[in-house]
GROMACS .gro file of C-alpha atoms in nm:
model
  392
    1UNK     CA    1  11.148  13.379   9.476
    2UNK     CA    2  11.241  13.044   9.379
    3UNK     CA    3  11.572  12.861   9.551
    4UNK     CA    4  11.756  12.621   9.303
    5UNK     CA    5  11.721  12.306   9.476
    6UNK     CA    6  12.089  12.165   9.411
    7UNK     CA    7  12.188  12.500   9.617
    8UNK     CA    8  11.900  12.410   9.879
    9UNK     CA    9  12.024  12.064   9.889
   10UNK     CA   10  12.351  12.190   9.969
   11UNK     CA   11  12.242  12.452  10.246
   12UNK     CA   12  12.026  12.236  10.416
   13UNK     CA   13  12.319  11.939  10.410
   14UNK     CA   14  12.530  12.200  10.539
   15UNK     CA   15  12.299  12.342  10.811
   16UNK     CA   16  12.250  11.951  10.918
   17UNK     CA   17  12.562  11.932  10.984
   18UNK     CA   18  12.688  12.233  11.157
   19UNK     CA   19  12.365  12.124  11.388
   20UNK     CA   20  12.382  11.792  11.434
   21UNK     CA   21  12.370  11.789  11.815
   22UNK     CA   22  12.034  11.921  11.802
   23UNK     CA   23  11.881  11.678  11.531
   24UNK     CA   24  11.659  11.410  11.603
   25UNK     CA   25  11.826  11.094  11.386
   26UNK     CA   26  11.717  10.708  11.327
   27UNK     CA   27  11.933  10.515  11.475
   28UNK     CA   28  12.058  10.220  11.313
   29UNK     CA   29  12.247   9.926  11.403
   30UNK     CA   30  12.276   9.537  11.398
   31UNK     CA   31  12.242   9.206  11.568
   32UNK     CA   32  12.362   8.904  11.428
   33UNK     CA   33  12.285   9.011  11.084
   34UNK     CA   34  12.006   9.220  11.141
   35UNK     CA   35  11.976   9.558  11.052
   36UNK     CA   36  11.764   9.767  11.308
   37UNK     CA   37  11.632  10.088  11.372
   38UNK     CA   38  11.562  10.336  11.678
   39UNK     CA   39  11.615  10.666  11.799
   40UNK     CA   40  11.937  10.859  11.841
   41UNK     CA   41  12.056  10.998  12.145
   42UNK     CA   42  11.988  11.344  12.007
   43UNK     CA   43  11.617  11.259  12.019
   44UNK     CA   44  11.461  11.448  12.325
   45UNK     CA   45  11.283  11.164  12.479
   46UNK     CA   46  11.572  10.949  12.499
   47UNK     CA   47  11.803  11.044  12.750
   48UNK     CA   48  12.008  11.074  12.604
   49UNK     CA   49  12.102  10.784  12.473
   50UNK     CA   50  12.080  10.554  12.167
   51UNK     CA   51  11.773  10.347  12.194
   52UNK     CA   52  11.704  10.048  11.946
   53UNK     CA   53  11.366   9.931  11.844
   54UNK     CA   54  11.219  10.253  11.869
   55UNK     CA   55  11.014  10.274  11.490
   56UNK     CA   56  10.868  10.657  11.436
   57UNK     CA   57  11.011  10.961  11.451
   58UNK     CA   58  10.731  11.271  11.491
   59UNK     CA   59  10.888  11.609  11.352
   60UNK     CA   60  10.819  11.932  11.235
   61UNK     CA   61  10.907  12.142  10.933
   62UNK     CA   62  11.197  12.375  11.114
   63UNK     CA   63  11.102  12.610  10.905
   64UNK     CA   64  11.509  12.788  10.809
   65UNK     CA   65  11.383  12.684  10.444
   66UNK     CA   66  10.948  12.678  10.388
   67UNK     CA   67  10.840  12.312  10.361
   68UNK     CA   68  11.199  12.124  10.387
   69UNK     CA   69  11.391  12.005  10.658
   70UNK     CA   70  11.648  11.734  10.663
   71UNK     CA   71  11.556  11.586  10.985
   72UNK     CA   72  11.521  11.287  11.153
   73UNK     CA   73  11.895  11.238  10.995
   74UNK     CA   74  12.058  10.903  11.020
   75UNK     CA   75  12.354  10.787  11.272
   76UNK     CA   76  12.511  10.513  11.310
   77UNK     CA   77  12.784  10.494  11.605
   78UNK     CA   78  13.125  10.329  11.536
   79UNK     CA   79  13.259  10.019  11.658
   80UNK     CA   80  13.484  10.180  11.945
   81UNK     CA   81  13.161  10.316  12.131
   82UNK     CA   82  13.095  10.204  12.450
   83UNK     CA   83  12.719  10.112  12.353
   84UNK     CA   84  12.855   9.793  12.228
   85UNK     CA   85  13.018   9.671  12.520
   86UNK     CA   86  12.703   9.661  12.774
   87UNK     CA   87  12.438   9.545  12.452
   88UNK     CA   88  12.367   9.269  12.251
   89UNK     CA   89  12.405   9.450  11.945
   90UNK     CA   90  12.684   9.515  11.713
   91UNK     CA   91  12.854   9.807  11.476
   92UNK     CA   92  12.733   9.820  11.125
   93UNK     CA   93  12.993   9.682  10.881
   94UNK     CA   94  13.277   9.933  10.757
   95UNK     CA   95  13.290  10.092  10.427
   96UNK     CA   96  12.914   9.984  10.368
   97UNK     CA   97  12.654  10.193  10.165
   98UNK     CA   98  12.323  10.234  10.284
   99UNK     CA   99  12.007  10.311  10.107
  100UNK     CA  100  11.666  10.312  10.128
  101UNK     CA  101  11.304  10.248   9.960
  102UNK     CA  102  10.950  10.428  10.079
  103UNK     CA  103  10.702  10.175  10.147
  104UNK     CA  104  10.307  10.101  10.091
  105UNK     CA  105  10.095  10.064  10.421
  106UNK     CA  106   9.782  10.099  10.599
  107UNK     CA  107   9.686  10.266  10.902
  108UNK     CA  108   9.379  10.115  11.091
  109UNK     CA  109   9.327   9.874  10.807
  110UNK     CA  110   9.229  10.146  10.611
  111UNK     CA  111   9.339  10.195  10.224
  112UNK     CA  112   9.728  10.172  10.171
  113UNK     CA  113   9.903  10.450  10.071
  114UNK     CA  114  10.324  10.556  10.079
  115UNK     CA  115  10.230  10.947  10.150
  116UNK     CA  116   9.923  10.967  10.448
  117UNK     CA  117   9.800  11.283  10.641
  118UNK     CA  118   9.583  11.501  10.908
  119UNK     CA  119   9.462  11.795  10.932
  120UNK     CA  120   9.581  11.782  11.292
  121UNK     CA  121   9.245  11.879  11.473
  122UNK     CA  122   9.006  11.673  11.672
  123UNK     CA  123   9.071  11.288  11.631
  124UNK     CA  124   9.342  11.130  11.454
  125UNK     CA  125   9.249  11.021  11.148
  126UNK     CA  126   9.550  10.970  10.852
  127UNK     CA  127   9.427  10.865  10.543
  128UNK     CA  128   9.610  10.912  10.187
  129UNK     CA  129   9.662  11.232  10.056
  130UNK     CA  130   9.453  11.400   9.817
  131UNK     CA  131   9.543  11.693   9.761
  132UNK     CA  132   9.780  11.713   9.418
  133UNK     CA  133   9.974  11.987   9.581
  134UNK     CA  134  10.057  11.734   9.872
  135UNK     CA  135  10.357  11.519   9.756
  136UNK     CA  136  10.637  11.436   9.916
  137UNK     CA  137  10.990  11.486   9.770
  138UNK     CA  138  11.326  11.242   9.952
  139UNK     CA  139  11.658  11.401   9.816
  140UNK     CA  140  12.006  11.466   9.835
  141UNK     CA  141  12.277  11.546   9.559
  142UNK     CA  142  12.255  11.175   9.478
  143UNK     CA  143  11.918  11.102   9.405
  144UNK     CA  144  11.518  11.184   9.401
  145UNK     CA  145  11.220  10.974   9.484
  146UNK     CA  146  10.852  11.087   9.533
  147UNK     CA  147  10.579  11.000   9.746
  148UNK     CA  148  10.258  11.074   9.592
  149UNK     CA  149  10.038  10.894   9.814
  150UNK     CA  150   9.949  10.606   9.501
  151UNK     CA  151   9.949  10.271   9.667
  152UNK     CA  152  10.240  10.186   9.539
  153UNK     CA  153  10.648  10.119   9.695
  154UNK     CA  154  10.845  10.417   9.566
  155UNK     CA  155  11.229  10.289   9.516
  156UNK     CA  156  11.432  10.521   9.669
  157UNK     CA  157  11.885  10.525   9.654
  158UNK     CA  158  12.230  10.494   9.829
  159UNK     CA  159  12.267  10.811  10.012
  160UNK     CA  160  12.519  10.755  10.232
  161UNK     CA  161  12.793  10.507  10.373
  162UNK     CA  162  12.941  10.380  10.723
  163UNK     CA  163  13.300  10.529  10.782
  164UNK     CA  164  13.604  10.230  10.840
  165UNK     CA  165  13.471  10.149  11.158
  166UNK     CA  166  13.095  10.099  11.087
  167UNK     CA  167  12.990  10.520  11.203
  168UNK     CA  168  12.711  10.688  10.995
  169UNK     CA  169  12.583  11.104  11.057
  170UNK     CA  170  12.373  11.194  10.717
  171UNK     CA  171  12.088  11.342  10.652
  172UNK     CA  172  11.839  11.293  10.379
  173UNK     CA  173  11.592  11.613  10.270
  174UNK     CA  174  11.247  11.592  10.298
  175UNK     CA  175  11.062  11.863  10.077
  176UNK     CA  176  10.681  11.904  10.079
  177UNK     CA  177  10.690  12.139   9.812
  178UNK     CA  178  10.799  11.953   9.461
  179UNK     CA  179  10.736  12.184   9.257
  180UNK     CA  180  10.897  12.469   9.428
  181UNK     CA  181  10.595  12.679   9.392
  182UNK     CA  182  10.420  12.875   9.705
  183UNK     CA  183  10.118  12.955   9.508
  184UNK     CA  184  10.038  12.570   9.529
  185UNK     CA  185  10.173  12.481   9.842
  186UNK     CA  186  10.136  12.191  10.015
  187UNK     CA  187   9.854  12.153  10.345
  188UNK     CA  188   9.940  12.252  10.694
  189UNK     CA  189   9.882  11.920  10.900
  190UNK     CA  190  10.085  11.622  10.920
  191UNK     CA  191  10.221  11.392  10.667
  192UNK     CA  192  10.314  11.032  10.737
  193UNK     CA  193  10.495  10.795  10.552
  194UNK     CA  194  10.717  10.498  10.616
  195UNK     CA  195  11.103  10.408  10.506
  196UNK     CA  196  11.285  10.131  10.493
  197UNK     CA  197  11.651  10.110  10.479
  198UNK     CA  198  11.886   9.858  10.353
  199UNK     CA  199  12.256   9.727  10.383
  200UNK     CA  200  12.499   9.424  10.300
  201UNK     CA  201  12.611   9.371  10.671
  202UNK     CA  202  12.785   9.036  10.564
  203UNK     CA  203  12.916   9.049  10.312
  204UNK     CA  204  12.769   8.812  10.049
  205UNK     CA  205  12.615   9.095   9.829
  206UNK     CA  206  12.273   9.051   9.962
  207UNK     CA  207  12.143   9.338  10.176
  208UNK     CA  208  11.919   9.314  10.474
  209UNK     CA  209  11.583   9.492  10.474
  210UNK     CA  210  11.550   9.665  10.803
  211UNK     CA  211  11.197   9.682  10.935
  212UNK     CA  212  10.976   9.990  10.842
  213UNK     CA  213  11.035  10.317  11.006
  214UNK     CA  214  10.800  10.564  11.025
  215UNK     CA  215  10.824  10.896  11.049
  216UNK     CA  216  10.591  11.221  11.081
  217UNK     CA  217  10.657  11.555  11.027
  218UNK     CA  218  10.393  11.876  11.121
  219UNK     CA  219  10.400  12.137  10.793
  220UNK     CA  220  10.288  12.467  10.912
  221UNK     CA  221  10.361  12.782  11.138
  222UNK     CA  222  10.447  12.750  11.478
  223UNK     CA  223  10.131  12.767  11.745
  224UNK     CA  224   9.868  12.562  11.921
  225UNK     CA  225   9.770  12.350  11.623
  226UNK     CA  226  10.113  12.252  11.622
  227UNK     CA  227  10.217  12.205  11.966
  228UNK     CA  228   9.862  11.965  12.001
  229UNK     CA  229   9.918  11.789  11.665
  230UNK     CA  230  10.235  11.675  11.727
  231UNK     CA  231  10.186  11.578  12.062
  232UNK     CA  232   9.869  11.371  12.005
  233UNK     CA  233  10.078  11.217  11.690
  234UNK     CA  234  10.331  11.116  11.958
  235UNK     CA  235  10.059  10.918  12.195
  236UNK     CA  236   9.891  10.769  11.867
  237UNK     CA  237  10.225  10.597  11.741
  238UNK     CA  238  10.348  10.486  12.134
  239UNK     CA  239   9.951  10.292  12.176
  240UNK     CA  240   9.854  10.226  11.808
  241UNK     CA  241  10.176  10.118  11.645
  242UNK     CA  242  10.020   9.754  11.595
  243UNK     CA  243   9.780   9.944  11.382
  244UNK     CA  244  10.055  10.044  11.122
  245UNK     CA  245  10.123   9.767  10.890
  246UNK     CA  246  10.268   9.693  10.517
  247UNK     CA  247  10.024   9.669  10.210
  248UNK     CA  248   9.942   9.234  10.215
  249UNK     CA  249  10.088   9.152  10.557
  250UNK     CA  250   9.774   9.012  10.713
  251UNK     CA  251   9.927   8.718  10.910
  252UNK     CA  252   9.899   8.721  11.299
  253UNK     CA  253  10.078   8.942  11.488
  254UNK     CA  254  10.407   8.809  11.694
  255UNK     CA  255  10.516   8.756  12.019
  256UNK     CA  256  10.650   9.130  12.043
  257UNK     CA  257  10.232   9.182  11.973
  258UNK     CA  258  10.300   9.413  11.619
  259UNK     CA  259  10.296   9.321  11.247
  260UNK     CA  260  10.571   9.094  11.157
  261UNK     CA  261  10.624   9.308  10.819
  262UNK     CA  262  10.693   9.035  10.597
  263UNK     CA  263  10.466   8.965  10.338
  264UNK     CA  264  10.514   8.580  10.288
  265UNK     CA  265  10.296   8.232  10.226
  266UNK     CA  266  10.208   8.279  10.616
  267UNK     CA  267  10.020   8.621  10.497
  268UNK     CA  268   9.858   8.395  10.206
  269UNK     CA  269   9.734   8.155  10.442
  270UNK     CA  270   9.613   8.412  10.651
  271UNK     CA  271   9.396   8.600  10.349
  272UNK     CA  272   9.285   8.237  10.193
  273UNK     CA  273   9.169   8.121  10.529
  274UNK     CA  274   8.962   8.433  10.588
  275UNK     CA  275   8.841   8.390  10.218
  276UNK     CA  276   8.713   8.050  10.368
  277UNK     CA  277   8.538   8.116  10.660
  278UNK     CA  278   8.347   8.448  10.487
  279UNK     CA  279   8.527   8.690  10.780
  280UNK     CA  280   8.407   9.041  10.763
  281UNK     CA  281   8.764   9.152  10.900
  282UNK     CA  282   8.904   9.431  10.688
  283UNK     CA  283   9.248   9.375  10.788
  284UNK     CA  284   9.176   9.140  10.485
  285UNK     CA  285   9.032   9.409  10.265
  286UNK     CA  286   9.372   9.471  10.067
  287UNK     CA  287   9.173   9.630   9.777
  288UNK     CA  288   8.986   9.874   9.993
  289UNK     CA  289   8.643   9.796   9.829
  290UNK     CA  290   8.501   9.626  10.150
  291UNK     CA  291   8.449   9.284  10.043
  292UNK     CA  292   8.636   9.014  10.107
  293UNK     CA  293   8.683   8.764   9.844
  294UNK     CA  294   8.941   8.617   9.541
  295UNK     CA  295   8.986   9.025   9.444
  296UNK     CA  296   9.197   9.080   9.795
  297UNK     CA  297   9.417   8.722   9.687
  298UNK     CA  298   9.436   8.885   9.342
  299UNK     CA  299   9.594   9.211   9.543
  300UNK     CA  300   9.824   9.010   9.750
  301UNK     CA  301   9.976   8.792   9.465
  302UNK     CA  302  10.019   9.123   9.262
  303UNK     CA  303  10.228   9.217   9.575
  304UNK     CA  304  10.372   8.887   9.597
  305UNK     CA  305  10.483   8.897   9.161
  306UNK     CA  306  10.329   8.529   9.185
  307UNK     CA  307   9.992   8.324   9.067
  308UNK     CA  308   9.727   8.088   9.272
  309UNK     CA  309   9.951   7.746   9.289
  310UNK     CA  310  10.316   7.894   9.333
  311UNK     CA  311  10.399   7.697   9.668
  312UNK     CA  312  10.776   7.813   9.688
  313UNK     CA  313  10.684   8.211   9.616
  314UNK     CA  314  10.953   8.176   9.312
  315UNK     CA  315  10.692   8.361   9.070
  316UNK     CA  316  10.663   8.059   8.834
  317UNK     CA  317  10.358   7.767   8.879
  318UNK     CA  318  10.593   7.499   8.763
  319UNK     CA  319  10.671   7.088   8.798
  320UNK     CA  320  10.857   7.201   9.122
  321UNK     CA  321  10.497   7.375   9.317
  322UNK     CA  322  10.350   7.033   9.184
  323UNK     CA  323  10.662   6.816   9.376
  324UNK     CA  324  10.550   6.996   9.668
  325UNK     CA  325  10.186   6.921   9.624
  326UNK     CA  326  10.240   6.550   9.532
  327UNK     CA  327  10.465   6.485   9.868
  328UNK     CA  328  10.211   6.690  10.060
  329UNK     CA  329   9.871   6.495   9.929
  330UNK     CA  330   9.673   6.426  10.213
  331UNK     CA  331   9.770   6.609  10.486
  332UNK     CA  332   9.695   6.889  10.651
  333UNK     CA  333   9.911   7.191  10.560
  334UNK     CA  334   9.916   7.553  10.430
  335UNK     CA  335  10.073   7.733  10.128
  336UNK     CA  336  10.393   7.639  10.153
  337UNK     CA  337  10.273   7.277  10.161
  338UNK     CA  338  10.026   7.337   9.837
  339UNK     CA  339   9.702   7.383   9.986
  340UNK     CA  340   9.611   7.673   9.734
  341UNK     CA  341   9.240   7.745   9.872
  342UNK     CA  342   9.270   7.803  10.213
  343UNK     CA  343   9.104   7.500  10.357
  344UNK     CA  344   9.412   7.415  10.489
  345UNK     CA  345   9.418   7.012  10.347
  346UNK     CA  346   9.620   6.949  10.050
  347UNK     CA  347   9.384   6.742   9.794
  348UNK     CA  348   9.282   6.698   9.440
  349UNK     CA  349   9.123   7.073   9.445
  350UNK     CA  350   9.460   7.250   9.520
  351UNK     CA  351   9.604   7.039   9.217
  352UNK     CA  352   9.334   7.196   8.960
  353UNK     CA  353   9.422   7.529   9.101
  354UNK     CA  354   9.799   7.453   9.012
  355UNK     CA  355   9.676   7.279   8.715
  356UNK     CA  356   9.485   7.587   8.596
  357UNK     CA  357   9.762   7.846   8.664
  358UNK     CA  358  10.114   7.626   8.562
  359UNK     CA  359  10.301   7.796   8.351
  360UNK     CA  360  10.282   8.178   8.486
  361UNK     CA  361  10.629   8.307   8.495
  362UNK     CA  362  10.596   8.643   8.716
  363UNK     CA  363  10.355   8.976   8.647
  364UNK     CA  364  10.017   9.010   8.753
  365UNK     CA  365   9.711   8.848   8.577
  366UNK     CA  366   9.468   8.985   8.402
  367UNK     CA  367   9.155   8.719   8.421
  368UNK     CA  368   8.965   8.663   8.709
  369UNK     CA  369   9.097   8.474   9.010
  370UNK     CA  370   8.873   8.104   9.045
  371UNK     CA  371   8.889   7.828   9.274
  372UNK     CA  372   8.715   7.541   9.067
  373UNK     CA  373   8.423   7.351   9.262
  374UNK     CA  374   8.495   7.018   9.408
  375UNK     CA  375   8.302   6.817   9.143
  376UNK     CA  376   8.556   6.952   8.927
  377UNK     CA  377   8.805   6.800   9.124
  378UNK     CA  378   8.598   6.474   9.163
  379UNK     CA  379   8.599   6.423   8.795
  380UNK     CA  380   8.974   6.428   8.793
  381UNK     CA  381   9.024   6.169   9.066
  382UNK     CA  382   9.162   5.849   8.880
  383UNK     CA  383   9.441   6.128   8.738
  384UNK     CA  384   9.526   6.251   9.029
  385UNK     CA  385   9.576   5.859   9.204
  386UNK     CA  386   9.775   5.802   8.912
  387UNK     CA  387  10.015   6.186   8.973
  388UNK     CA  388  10.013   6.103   9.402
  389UNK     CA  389  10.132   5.736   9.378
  390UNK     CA  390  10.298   5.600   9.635
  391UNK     CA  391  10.411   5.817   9.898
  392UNK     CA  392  10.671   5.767  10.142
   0.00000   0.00000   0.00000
């Protein structure tokens, strides 16, 4: 029999909350204007106790409603806790909405997807779903937004907001069955996918992005596949998390030894410079058609909404990527200094490339991506002595 979903939306919100106690949640909090994630105190290998920096959640369908649950909810705790007095972190801001967006990544630098699964047997092995019936559905009363496993950021909406002093317990439903059908239900396994939350904790209108966090959930009856599944999906996130990254962030990873999940010129210089050298690294491989070469760039800059030659990542290749070039002539330097190729010296070649792409203004582009020879460049040397001139 089919359930309307506004009336499931409203049981399962009401369940959540009658329940709450015994919900894992991602926690979320600040410091110094950054919004973080973890684990709630709820969450069974915790302690009991709130614990930041903590990025996946692995879960299971309960099972009170086939192929829904609302859990890992969301809590923030409010400024009068005693968390904040022995921690460097502080309350979210009062009165502040919070929403969130599902994101594109890769697993393993393997093809990027926002919707990834398992069977749950024998190795672990996620890889986007294809199976039409496997979709993932994030709801409340407010709002819908679909994973469908497309490579692809799905934008998602406010669903909740902090109390007056900066406290958050919601819960967002997760439905593996869209189209409310059992006849085409979705696999028994696990499904992966990764969300990222956002929230003006300053005030000036602009919210901050909070890192990804990624969350799991087993579909499928109780039993051994289960119990194992889960379990091994556990132990995969704890050793491999370095492995999970955002579709185009390619740049080294940080001192913390993961994925700095930004996607920025330092990811640019990153691809261009393994352009360069020929590397056979599929980290690189942002297309997924295992080769490396201008295709991947093309990928990235589609990410990026920008063009070969756009040094300040505004999405136009104007007179202001060509100041930055001109100051720069000469020296050694990367993207954000207008080296455009990769070979990480900013000369005459890097000003064809802006030469050949000024005047994009944003969207992706259609021709193929070509870095012009160097006796291309030679032939425009007396111009380019002329555009340097004297430098400081």
């Amino acid at each position: 029999m089919k359930i309307n979903r506004f009336l499931l939306t409203i049981f399962l919100s009401l369940f959540a909350s009658q329940a709450s106690a015994f919900h894992a949640d991602i926690f979320l909090v600040q410091q110094d204007g950054l919004l973080l994630t973890g684990k709630g105190s709820a969450d069974p290998d915790t302690g009991g106790q709130n614990v930041v920096g903590a990025r996946f959640h692995v879960n299971d369908i309960a099972g009170f409603v086939p192929f829904v649950d609302s859990n890992p909810g969301i809590s923030a705790i409010n400024a009068n806790n005693s968390f904040f007095a022995s921690s460097d972190y502080q309350p979210l801001p009062g009165n502040k909405t919070l929403g969130f967006n599902i994101k594109t990544f890769r697993v393993e630098n393997g093809p990027a997807s926002n919707l990834f699964y398992w069977n749950g047997s024998g190795e672990i092995e996620f890889t986007p779903v294809t199976n039409l019936n496997d979709r993932l559905e994030v709801r409340t009363g407010l709002g819908s937004a679909i994973a469908t496993g497309a490579a692809e950021n799905v934008s998602g909406f406010d669903f909740t907001a902090t109390d007056p002093t900066g406290g958050i317990h919601s819960h967002l439903n997760f439905d593996f069955d869209v189209d409310n059908n059992s006849s085409t239900a979705a696999s028994t396994g696990i499904f992966l996918t990764a969300l990222e939350f956002q929230m003006d904790l300053t005030g000036d209108l602009v919210r901050e992005t909070a890192r990804p966090h990624y969350v799991a959930w087993f579909n499928g009856p109780p039993g051994a596949l289960k119990t194992s599944a889960m379990a091994a999906a556990n132990v995969f996130f704890a050793n491999e998390f370095s492995e999970f990254r955002l579709l185009g962030d390619v740049s080294p990873l940080g001192d913390d030894e993961l994925p700095d999940d930004l996607v920025n010129a330092a990811d640019i210089d990153a691809l261009l410079g393994a352009i360069q050298n020929e590397s056979s690294d599929p980290l690189f491989d942002l297309n997924a058609d295992t080769i490396l070469d201008n295709a991947d760039a093309a990928t990235l800059f589609d990410i990026l909404g920008t063009q070969f030659g756009d040094a300040n990542l505004d999405g136009f290749v104007n007179a202001a990527d060509l100041a930055v070039w001109q100051t720069n002539y000469g020296t050694s330097g990367g993207w954000a200094a207008g080296d455009f190729n990769g070979n990480s010296v900013v000369d005459g070649r890097d000003f064809l490339i802006w030469q050949r792409y000024a005047g994009f203004s944003g969207g992706s582009f259609a021709g193929a991506v070509l870095i012009p020879e160097p006796a291309s460049a030679a032939l425009l040397f007396g111009f380019l002595v002329l555009a340097v001139g004297r430098r400081p």
